[in-house]
């Protein structure tokens, strides 16, 4: 699910930035090709952004 919108964001990046925990859970559980290593703001990956924003998905 690496489809990008017109700003280059994927569903995963949009979910992280919007803090949509339910969407994150679904995307991560059902899509093994989703890239979490792409760098976004100031060279941060989505994992960096999630940790800094204290986003936790079980």
mmCIF file of C-alpha atoms in Angstrom:
data_model
loop_
_atom_site.group_PDB
_atom_site.id
_atom_site.type_symbol
_atom_site.label_atom_id
_atom_site.label_comp_id
_atom_site.label_asym_id
_atom_site.label_seq_id
_atom_site.Cartn_x
_atom_site.Cartn_y
_atom_site.Cartn_z
ATOM 1 C CA UNK A 1 0.000 0.000 0.000
ATOM 2 C CA UNK A 2 2.602 2.476 -1.125
ATOM 3 C CA UNK A 3 0.162 4.508 -3.228
ATOM 4 C CA UNK A 4 0.906 8.204 -2.862
ATOM 5 C CA UNK A 5 -1.352 11.228 -2.889
ATOM 6 C CA UNK A 6 -0.508 14.424 -4.783
ATOM 7 C CA UNK A 7 1.810 15.470 -1.932
ATOM 8 C CA UNK A 8 3.731 12.186 -1.938
ATOM 9 C CA UNK A 9 2.170 10.817 1.250
ATOM 10 C CA UNK A 10 1.135 7.183 1.649
ATOM 11 C CA UNK A 11 -1.865 5.936 3.657
ATOM 12 C CA UNK A 12 0.575 4.940 6.407
ATOM 13 C CA UNK A 13 2.195 8.371 6.562
ATOM 14 C CA UNK A 14 -1.205 10.057 6.639
ATOM 15 C CA UNK A 15 -2.355 7.746 9.438
ATOM 16 C CA UNK A 16 0.789 8.414 11.497
ATOM 17 C CA UNK A 17 0.583 12.161 11.110
ATOM 18 C CA UNK A 18 -3.144 12.216 11.877
ATOM 19 C CA UNK A 19 -2.699 9.801 14.794
ATOM 20 C CA UNK A 20 -5.382 7.451 13.447
ATOM 21 C CA UNK A 21 -4.439 4.454 15.578
ATOM 22 C CA UNK A 22 -7.169 2.201 14.132
ATOM 23 C CA UNK A 23 -5.963 2.868 10.585
ATOM 24 C CA UNK A 24 -2.342 2.256 11.563
ATOM 25 C CA UNK A 25 -3.261 -1.088 13.063
ATOM 26 C CA UNK A 26 -5.077 -2.233 9.910
ATOM 27 C CA UNK A 27 -2.376 -0.993 7.527
ATOM 28 C CA UNK A 28 0.460 -2.589 9.484
ATOM 29 C CA UNK A 29 -1.308 -5.924 10.030
ATOM 30 C CA UNK A 30 -2.513 -6.396 6.459
ATOM 31 C CA UNK A 31 0.224 -4.949 4.323
ATOM 32 C CA UNK A 32 3.748 -6.280 4.467
ATOM 33 C CA UNK A 33 4.961 -4.027 1.638
ATOM 34 C CA UNK A 34 4.296 -0.755 3.425
ATOM 35 C CA UNK A 35 7.511 1.224 3.753
ATOM 36 C CA UNK A 36 8.268 2.657 7.174
ATOM 37 C CA UNK A 37 11.803 3.624 6.215
ATOM 38 C CA UNK A 38 11.055 6.535 3.887
ATOM 39 C CA UNK A 39 12.318 9.812 5.311
ATOM 40 C CA UNK A 40 9.911 12.697 5.721
ATOM 41 C CA UNK A 41 10.132 15.885 7.767
ATOM 42 C CA UNK A 42 13.715 16.821 8.610
ATOM 43 C CA UNK A 43 14.925 13.343 7.657
ATOM 44 C CA UNK A 44 12.670 11.544 10.141
ATOM 45 C CA UNK A 45 11.098 8.203 9.305
ATOM 46 C CA UNK A 46 7.510 7.376 10.229
ATOM 47 C CA UNK A 47 8.854 5.402 13.170
ATOM 48 C CA UNK A 48 10.653 8.513 14.449
ATOM 49 C CA UNK A 49 7.478 10.568 14.048
ATOM 50 C CA UNK A 50 5.353 7.922 15.813
ATOM 51 C CA UNK A 51 7.779 7.657 18.731
ATOM 52 C CA UNK A 52 8.049 11.415 19.147
ATOM 53 C CA UNK A 53 4.247 11.705 19.096
ATOM 54 C CA UNK A 54 3.917 8.704 21.463
ATOM 55 C CA UNK A 55 1.757 6.732 19.027
ATOM 56 C CA UNK A 56 1.432 3.135 20.231
ATOM 57 C CA UNK A 57 -0.156 0.275 18.285
ATOM 58 C CA UNK A 58 -0.483 -3.146 19.935
#
